[in-house]
XYZ file of N, CA and C in Angstrom:
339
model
N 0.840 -1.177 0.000
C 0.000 0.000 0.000
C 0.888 1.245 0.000
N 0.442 2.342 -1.034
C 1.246 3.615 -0.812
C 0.357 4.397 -0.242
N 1.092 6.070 0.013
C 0.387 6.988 1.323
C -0.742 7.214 0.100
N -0.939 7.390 -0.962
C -1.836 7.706 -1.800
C -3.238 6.492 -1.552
N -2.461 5.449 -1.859
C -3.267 4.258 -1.637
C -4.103 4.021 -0.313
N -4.153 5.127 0.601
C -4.657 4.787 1.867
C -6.238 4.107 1.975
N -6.683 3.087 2.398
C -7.845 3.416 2.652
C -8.899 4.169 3.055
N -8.282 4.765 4.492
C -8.948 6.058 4.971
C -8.742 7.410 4.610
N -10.373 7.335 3.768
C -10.198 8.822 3.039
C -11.700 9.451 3.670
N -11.153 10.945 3.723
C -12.180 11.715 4.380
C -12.413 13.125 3.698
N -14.017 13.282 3.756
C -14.087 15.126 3.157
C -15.060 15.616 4.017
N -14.374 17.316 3.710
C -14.731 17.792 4.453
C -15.294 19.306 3.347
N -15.722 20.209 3.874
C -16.564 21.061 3.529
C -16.088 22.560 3.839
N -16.188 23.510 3.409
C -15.274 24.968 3.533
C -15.754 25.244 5.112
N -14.429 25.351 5.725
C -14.469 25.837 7.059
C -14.123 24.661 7.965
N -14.323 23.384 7.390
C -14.516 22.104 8.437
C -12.581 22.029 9.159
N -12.678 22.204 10.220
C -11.645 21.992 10.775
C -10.945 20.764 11.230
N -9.783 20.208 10.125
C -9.353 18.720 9.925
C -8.452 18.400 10.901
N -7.408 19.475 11.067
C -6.654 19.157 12.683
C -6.833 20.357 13.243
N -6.727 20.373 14.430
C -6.680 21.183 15.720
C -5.469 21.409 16.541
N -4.614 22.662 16.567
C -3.520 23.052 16.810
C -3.807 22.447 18.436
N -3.230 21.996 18.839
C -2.694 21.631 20.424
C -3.516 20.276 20.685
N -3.805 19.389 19.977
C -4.473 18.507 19.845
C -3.237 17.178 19.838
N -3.035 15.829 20.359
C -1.710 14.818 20.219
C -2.889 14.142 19.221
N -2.013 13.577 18.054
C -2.264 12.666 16.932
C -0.947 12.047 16.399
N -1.177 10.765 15.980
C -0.435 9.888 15.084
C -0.152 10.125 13.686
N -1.066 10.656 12.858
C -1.708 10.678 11.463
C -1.338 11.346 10.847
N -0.599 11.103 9.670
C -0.370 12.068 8.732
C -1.436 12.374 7.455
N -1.259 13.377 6.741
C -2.623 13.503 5.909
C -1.878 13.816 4.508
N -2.545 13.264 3.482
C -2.013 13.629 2.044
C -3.558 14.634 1.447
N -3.461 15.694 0.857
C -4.758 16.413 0.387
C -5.065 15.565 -0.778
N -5.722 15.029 -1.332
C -6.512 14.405 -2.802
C -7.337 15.310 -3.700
N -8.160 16.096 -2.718
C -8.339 17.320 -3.839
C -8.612 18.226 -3.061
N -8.852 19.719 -3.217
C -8.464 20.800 -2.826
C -7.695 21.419 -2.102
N -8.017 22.418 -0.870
C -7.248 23.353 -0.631
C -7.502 23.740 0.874
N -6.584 23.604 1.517
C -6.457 24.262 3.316
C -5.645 25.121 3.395
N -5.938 25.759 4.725
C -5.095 27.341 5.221
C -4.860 26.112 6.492
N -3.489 26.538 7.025
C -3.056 26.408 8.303
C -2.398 27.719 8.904
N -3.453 27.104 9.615
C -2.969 28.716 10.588
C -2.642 28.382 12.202
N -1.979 29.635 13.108
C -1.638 29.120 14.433
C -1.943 30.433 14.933
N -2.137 29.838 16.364
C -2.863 31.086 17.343
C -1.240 31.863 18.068
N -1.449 33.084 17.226
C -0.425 33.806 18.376
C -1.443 35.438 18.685
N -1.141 35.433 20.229
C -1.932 36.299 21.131
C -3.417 36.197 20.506
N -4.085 35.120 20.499
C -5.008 34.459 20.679
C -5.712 35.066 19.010
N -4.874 35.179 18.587
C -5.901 35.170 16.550
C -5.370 34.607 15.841
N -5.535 33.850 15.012
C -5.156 32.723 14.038
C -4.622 33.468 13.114
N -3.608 33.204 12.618
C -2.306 33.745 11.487
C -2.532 32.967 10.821
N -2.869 33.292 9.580
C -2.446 32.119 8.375
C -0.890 31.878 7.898
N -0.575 30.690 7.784
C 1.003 30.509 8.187
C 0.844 29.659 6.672
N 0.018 29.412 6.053
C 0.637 28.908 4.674
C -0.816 28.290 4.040
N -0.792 27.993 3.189
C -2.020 27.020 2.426
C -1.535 26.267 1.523
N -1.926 24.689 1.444
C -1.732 23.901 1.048
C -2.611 23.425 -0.336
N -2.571 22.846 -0.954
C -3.206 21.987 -1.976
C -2.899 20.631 -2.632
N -3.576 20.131 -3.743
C -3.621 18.694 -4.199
C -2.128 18.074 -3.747
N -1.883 16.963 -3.373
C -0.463 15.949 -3.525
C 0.353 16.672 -2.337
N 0.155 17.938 -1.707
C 0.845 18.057 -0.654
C 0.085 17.475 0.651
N 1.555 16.905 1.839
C 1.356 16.318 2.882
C 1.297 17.586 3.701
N 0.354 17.253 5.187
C 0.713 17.900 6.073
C 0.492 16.372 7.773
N 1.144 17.198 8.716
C 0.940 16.043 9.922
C 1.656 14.988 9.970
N 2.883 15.188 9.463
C 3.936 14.026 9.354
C 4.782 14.130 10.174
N 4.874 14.707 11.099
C 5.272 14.718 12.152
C 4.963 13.518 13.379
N 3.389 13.391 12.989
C 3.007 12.206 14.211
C 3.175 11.350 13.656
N 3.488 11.326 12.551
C 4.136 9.282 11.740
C 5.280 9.183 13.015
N 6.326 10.181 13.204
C 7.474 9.533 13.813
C 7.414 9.385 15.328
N 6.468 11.102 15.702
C 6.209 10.760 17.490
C 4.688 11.108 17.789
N 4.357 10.824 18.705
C 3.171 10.985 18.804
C 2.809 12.159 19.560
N 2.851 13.563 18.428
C 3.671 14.913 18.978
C 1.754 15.450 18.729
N 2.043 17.213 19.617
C 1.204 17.916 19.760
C 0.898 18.752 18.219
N -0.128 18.802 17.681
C -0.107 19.672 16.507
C 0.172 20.765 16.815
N 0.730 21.684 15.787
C 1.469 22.891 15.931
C 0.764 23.995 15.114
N -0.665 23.327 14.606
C -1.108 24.893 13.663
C -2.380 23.843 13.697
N -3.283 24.775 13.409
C -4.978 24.322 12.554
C -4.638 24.127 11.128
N -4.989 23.021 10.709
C -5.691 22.892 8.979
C -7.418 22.725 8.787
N -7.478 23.990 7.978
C -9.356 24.070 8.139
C -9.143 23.705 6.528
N -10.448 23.559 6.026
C -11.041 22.970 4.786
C -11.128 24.266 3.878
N -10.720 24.931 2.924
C -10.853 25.993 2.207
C -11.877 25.334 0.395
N -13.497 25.066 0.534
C -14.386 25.019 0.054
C -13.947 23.109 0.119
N -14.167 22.037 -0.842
C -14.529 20.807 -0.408
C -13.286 20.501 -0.692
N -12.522 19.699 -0.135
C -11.517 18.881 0.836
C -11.423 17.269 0.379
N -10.844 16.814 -0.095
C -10.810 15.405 0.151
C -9.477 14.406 0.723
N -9.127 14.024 1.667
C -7.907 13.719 2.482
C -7.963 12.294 2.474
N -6.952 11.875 2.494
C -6.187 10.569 2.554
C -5.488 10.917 4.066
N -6.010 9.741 4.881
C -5.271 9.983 6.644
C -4.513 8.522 6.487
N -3.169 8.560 6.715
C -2.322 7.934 6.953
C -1.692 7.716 8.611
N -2.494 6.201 9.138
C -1.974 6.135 10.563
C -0.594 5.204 11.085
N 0.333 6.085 11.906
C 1.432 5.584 11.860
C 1.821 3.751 11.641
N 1.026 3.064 12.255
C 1.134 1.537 11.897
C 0.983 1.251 10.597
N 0.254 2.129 9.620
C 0.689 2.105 8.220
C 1.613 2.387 7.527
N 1.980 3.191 8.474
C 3.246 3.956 7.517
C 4.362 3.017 7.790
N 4.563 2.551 9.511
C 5.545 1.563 9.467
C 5.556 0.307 8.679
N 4.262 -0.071 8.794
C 3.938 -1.388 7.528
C 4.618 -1.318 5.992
N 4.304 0.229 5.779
C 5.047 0.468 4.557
C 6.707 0.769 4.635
N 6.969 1.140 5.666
C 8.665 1.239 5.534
C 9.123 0.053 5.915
N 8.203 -1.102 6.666
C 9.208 -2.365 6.468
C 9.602 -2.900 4.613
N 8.421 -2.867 4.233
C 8.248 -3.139 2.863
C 9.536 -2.855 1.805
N 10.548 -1.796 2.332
C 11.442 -1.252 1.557
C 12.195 -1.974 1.599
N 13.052 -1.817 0.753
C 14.808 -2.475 0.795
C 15.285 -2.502 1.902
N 16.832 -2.986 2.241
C 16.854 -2.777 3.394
C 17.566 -1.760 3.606
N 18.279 -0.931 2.481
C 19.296 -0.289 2.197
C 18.578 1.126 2.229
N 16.984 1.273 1.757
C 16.097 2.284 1.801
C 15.916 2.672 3.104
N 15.514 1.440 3.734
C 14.858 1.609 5.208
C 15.517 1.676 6.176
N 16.977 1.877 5.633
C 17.995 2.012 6.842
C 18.173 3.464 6.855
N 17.793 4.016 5.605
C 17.861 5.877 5.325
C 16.735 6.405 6.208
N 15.530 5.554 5.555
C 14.517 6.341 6.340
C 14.270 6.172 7.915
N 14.625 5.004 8.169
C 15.000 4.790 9.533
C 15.933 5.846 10.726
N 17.034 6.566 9.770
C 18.000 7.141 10.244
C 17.588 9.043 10.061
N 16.606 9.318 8.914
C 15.840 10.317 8.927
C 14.779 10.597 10.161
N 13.722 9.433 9.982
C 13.267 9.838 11.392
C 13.870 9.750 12.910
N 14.688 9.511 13.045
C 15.536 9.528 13.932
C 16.094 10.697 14.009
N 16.553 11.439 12.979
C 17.077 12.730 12.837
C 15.887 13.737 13.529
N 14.627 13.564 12.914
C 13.894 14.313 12.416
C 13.123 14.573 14.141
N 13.234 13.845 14.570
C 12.615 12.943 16.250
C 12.739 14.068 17.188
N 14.169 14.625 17.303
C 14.689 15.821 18.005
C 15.446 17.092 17.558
């Protein structure tokens, strides 16, 4: 299975709020079709800190720890997401070479702290 290939796919609707900044999750997310704003609360109003679209990842962070989100991703008009949960993702990095999975092995490790 690839991160594209996920089974769990989800949509959402303009405004629908997909992660929640200070929220702990596992899950990384691939967009499938449209478009999110992530934004983060500083002195309590949401900054838009970037917007995303089709084939970009966001939340890959909790593939490696099972860390606090660091911004909101809301739904900017209809949304369709591919959620990737870490026991998948490891399923898929055993799958690699061993010569691959010793890189990516040594990336998230990097990436960890």
């Amino acid at each position: 299975m690839t991160f594209k290939q996920t089974p769990n796919i989800q949509r959402y609707s303009n405004g629908d709020v997909i992660v929640s900044e200070g929220i702990v999750s596992n899950n990384a997310y691939i967009i499938m079709e449209g478009k999110v704003n992530v934004t983060k609360k500083v002195d309590k109003k949401s900054i838009l800190i970037n917007s995303l679209g089709k084939g970009e990842v966001f939340g890959e962070m909790g593939l490696i720890s099972k860390s606090v989100r660091s911004a909101t991703v809301v739904a900017v008009g209809n949304v369709t997401i591919g959620v990737i949960e870490k026991e998948q993702f490891e399923s898929i990095v055993k799958q690699l070479p061993e010569d691959i999975r010793a890189i990516v092995n040594a990336l998230v490790e990097r990436l960890r702290y």
